[in-house]
Every structure is written in structure tokens, then in C-alpha cells.
Amino acid sequence: MNANLQLLFLCFLLSIVSCKYQKENKVESEVSWIIPDSIKLAHQPEVSINSIDKGKNLFQIYCSTCHGNEGRGDGAAGQAMGAQPADLTSEKVLAQSGGEIFYKIAEGKGVMPSFRDLLTEEERWALVGFIQHLKEMEPSTSKTIQPKPIVSDLVIEHFTKVVPRVVRIWEGPDQFLWYATIGGDVYRLPMNDPHQLEKMLELSDHGISRLQGATMHAGQLFLSGNVRVNDNKGTMGRMVRVNWDNSANAQVTVMFTTAEYGTTNTPFDHGWSALQVSKDGKSIFVVSGSRTDHGEVQDNLGAYPNSRDVALTSKIFRIPIDAENLLLPDDLSFLKKNGYLYAEGLRNAYDLALDPKGRLLAVVNSGDYDQNEDMFWVREGFHYGYPWVMGGMESPQQFPDWFPDPSKDPFLNEGAAAWPDDFYNDPEFPEKPKGVEFGKSIVNYGPDADKFRDEITGEIQDASNLGVGITTFTPHSSPLGLVSDNANLLPGRFKGKAMVLRYTSGKKSVLMQPFTSEGEDLLLLDLEFSNAEENFNLNAFSIATGFSQPVDAVLVDENLYVIEYGGRELGGNIWKITFKDSRE
């Protein structure tokens, strides 16, 4: 994500009808709505096939990334540590009158934005009609939709179905693929018989209730994520190492836990996620995502007063691979002095990879402002700009004379989760660190994933059509699943290249739609290092499309395996991509 998953994993849209706290995996309380009796009995237009179809299209754009394609509250973008989207097929929601649902869509409350000015009255009623008929509709995601190659030199095959809410896939020893869910379950399956699924771990084994990072090295499994504290108002990061003894019993060692810091009651709690073992095998890099959209105050309804991002968030840490029971405090000087902090200023670097020389690459989700999505070469001790700079563009809230107004600022989208509460005049915004030069994004020269909004005119442009590059990908596309063919095993033009997925589809996202209808695709990245610029440049090519919430990928020998999130009930798929040499 972002998407969010990014997103988070990955962050995108908000709930439409109601948002909830979550205690581990159980709903604790619901946002309270006070609705006038006259509204409850509001006249609802007659629902027709045409109005339901219109509502369905609107639902895909404004609601599905949080509520899921079928409205079950299982969209990956809605699985933040704070607000949880409602299951719109539940009896509690469907028992509401059309007027009640219409009122909630129009007015918004708490972390849910108002759609009064974004959608016409007719469009809001069309959404109501669609929501009221969700339970009667045949689930579209129960039918496996085959992704399609855009180029002729690759083949996509269905490998296997997977359980719901998957976030990571990786290669294990002895020709096994492994994957993990955000709820903490870990599975493996033999590559020669992928239907023989075996559960290897669950939440009670490792204690990470929101699992977002996983990888293996030298037969050991590493997991990262977050646990709840302070009556669900706070969180701690956690990382474990798992070995199996000769009797196949899991031996779990806690590598670190962090000090407590606040969650936010928003979709912006990104948590601890991506893992990457260093080239020498002595350390492991781990991402701690931000707890804000763009550096604003997020106090979780007053539980953590005046709290923005903290020393433990929006960074990449480097941990000794044999570490045991470390405590990482919320203290920047301590983290730097002891060598744990590797780089800072990265909002939500939801995936990491090494290039053939062992240089660390990261893809990053920006916030709800129309800033590009970064890809960085991450170097030790560097600061990459967040929250002051994202996508090569300064965040406006840092300037005391900025007052948010979508009618004057085209970078503000009224359908964003952060609008309007989290974009505000903010004289207390922290000052940029003095004497620090921010690290630069990798520049993408297209021809794909290079739409951007011009800072001067506000118009959406195609960079390669103009003969320029952008930093790095089209806004809100949520790059995930970064891989690199470091062993040069792929044939033809794929040899030695990197690839990344885009989680978001412009057809389904109110934030991405102004830029493009593309997305949910696989990009081939032709990276070239420039000694003069001391950075990479890249050309991005979309080579396959039609995935459904693709969240991660792994290269195994000459094949790429792409895994889908799969919602809360139906589950996704693993797709096997085989590459060909077009000269053959």
C-alpha cells in the first residue's frame, strides 16, 4: 500500500457508514450518530437497476478500498490500528432507514469525511440504494479474475487460492512458499503441490496482533508488527525470530519491543512493517511507518495530547540479526547513538529490497495531498524529508500562512480521509531540522506510472509526454511488492531488473482517479545509476494488469509470485508469472 498498505498496509479512503475501534480482532465500540427523526423518514427515490449500477460504480471509487469490494469492511486500506470500517452487509447497518444512511454519507463524523459537497444528492441516494442491496448481490470476488499481460514476453498462471487478509509472501527452504496474514497467521505450501497448505504459526505463538513484516534468512523466520496497549489507545512495535527444533516445535525469540506510543483513531497508523536482511547477513532492516498523514497533530481523541510523529515512527531501523529482548525507547538520540536508527523521514516505506550491490531500495506511500509516491535509495544517516517534503514537493501545512481550500488548492481532494479535519492552518508545525539536506527521490522518466499534478498550474500532466521525469510514481498508486533480479536469472529484457506492484487502481480510488484509471498492475523498473547525480534514475513500464488488491511479490528462480490481499472472507490468489526472451 498504504495504499496506504500500504497501503499500509498501505492508507486511502474512509468509512462511509460507520467506523469502529478494534480490540485485537474484535469490535469494541461504534461511532455515535445523533440523527434527527425527520431525516430518518426522508423520502428515498425509487431504487432501480440503473440507480443500483450507478451506486455500485460510486462505491468502487469512494468506498471499496476501506469497505472492500463486497462491503464487508475488509478493504486493506481500512485495516488501520485505529478506525475500522463497518460491515455494510450486517443486519445492524441494513436495519437502518435510507434516510439514516443518506445522512451519514452527507454529514460525516469523526474520521469519516462529509460527502455533501463531493457527491450530488442523486449520487448519495444511488449509494444508499446500492448499500441496501449489497447482501442480495452475488459476490464478484468469488469469481477468480485472471490478470492479463500487457506485453507478449510473459505468461500469467493461477497458482493457488489463499486465505483472507494476506499481507506478505516469501521464499522458504526446501522449495516452500510462505505467506502471512495481518492477523498473525503464518502458512507454508510446497511449490510442487500448492494445495497442501500448512499453518505454521498463529497469534498466540508470537504475540504480534497486527503483523505486517515477514522474511526468512538461513532457515530462520523474522516477523514484525504491532501490539495493542493502554486499552487499545496505544501501541508498541515488536519483532521476533523463529526457529524450529528437530521435533518441528517453534522456538520464538523476541528481538525487540518498543516503548509505547499513541495510535490515532484514523487510517494513518502504519505501524512496523517491511523487513530486509542486509547483504552481509549480520543485520535486518525494519520499517516503522508514520502515525500521521503529513505531520499533523493526531492525539487519539485526547489520549496522547499534541502528539504528531515520534522518534519511533516514519523511519528505517537496522537491528542486529541475533538481537534478543532489546527495548527501543522513544528517544531519537538514544536510537542514533546505539546504531539502531538507519534513516529517517520516510512516511510509509512499505517495501524494501536490495540491488545487486547490496544498496537498500524503498518504495514509499505519500499522504492524502496530491504528492507523488517516492522510491528512494536509502543510505545510512540520511533524512528523506517527511513530513516536510513528500514526492519532491513541500507539504503546505508547514507554512503558517497556508489556509486549506480545495477551491483554490487543486492538490486537496475533498474525498480524502484527511479532509477536512487533518488539513488546517498549523502555526505550531515543527520546523525543518537545521543543517539537514534531504535525500532525493529516484526520478521516473516513464513511459508509465508518471502522471503528476503541476505545482504551478495544478493541471495533471504526463511526464514522459513532456520529456521530463517525476519523483517517482503517480500519486496515491501505493507501490508494494518490490523485488530485484539480483542473480540475473530472468531472461531477455527482464534480466537484472527490478519490479514493483501498484496496489491502487484509479478505477476504484477517489484520490487516484483524477490522474489515471490504471493501477493494480506490475511495473518493470529499468534502474540506472548515475555517478554524476549519486542516485538512480528509472524508466517504468507497466507489463501486467488486472490484479485484485496485489500486496506483495517474491522472485523464486525464474518466476515471480504475486499474492493478493483477499478481503476478510473470500481470500485472494497467488499468481505465477513466467518470463520469456522475446528474441526466442
Coordinates of N, CA and C in Angstrom, one line a residue, residues 39 56 89 118-119 143 196 202 204 249 253 290 305 318 321-322 339 356 364-365 368 375 457 471 482 484 487 517 570:
I39 N -35.0 13.2 9.4 CA -34.0 12.7 8.4 C -34.2 11.2 8.3
K56 N -23.1 1.3 -7.5 CA -22.0 0.4 -7.5 C -20.7 1.0 -8.0
T89 N -22.9 -5.2 5.1 CA -23.9 -6.3 4.9 C -24.5 -6.8 6.2
L118 N -19.0 16.7 -2.2 CA -18.3 15.9 -3.2 C -19.3 15.2 -4.1
L119 N -20.4 14.7 -3.6 CA -21.4 13.9 -4.3 C -22.7 14.7 -4.4
K143 N -15.5 -15.0 -7.9 CA -15.0 -15.5 -9.2 C -13.6 -15.0 -9.5
Q196 N -1.5 -28.1 -0.7 CA -1.2 -28.7 0.6 C -0.7 -27.6 1.6
E202 N 0.5 -19.0 14.7 CA -0.7 -18.1 14.8 C -0.3 -17.1 15.9
S204 N -1.0 -16.5 19.0 CA -0.6 -16.9 20.3 C 0.9 -17.3 20.3
N249 N 8.9 -28.1 16.6 CA 8.3 -27.1 17.5 C 8.9 -25.8 17.3
T253 N 11.9 -16.1 19.7 CA 12.8 -15.2 20.4 C 12.3 -13.8 20.1
S290 N 4.7 5.9 9.6 CA 4.2 7.1 10.3 C 2.9 6.8 11.0
P305 N -2.0 13.8 24.0 CA -2.2 15.3 23.7 C -1.0 15.8 22.9
R318 N 17.9 -0.5 11.8 CA 18.8 -1.6 11.5 C 19.1 -2.3 12.8
I321 N 21.0 -9.1 13.6 CA 20.1 -10.2 13.3 C 20.0 -11.2 14.4
D322 N 21.0 -11.2 15.4 CA 20.9 -12.1 16.5 C 20.4 -11.4 17.8
G339 N 23.1 3.0 17.2 CA 23.2 2.5 15.9 C 22.0 1.8 15.4
P356 N 21.8 -5.4 -6.8 CA 22.9 -6.4 -6.8 C 24.1 -6.0 -6.0
V364 N 7.7 4.1 -1.2 CA 7.0 4.9 -0.1 C 5.7 5.4 -0.5
N365 N 4.7 5.3 0.4 CA 3.4 5.9 0.2 C 3.3 7.3 0.8
D368 N -2.5 12.1 1.8 CA -3.7 12.4 1.0 C -3.6 13.7 0.2
M375 N 10.3 6.6 -4.5 CA 11.2 5.5 -4.4 C 12.5 6.0 -4.1
T457 N 0.4 25.2 -12.3 CA -0.9 25.3 -12.9 C -2.0 24.4 -12.2
T471 N 9.1 12.4 -9.4 CA 9.7 11.7 -8.2 C 8.5 11.1 -7.4
L482 N 8.2 -4.9 -3.9 CA 9.4 -4.5 -4.6 C 10.3 -5.7 -4.7
S484 N 14.0 -7.5 -6.9 CA 15.1 -7.2 -7.8 C 15.7 -8.6 -8.2
A487 N 20.3 -12.1 -9.1 CA 21.0 -13.3 -9.5 C 21.0 -13.3 -11.1
S517 N -6.9 5.9 -14.7 CA -7.8 4.7 -14.4 C -6.9 3.5 -14.3
L570 N -13.3 -14.0 1.7 CA -13.2 -14.8 0.4 C -11.8 -15.3 0.1

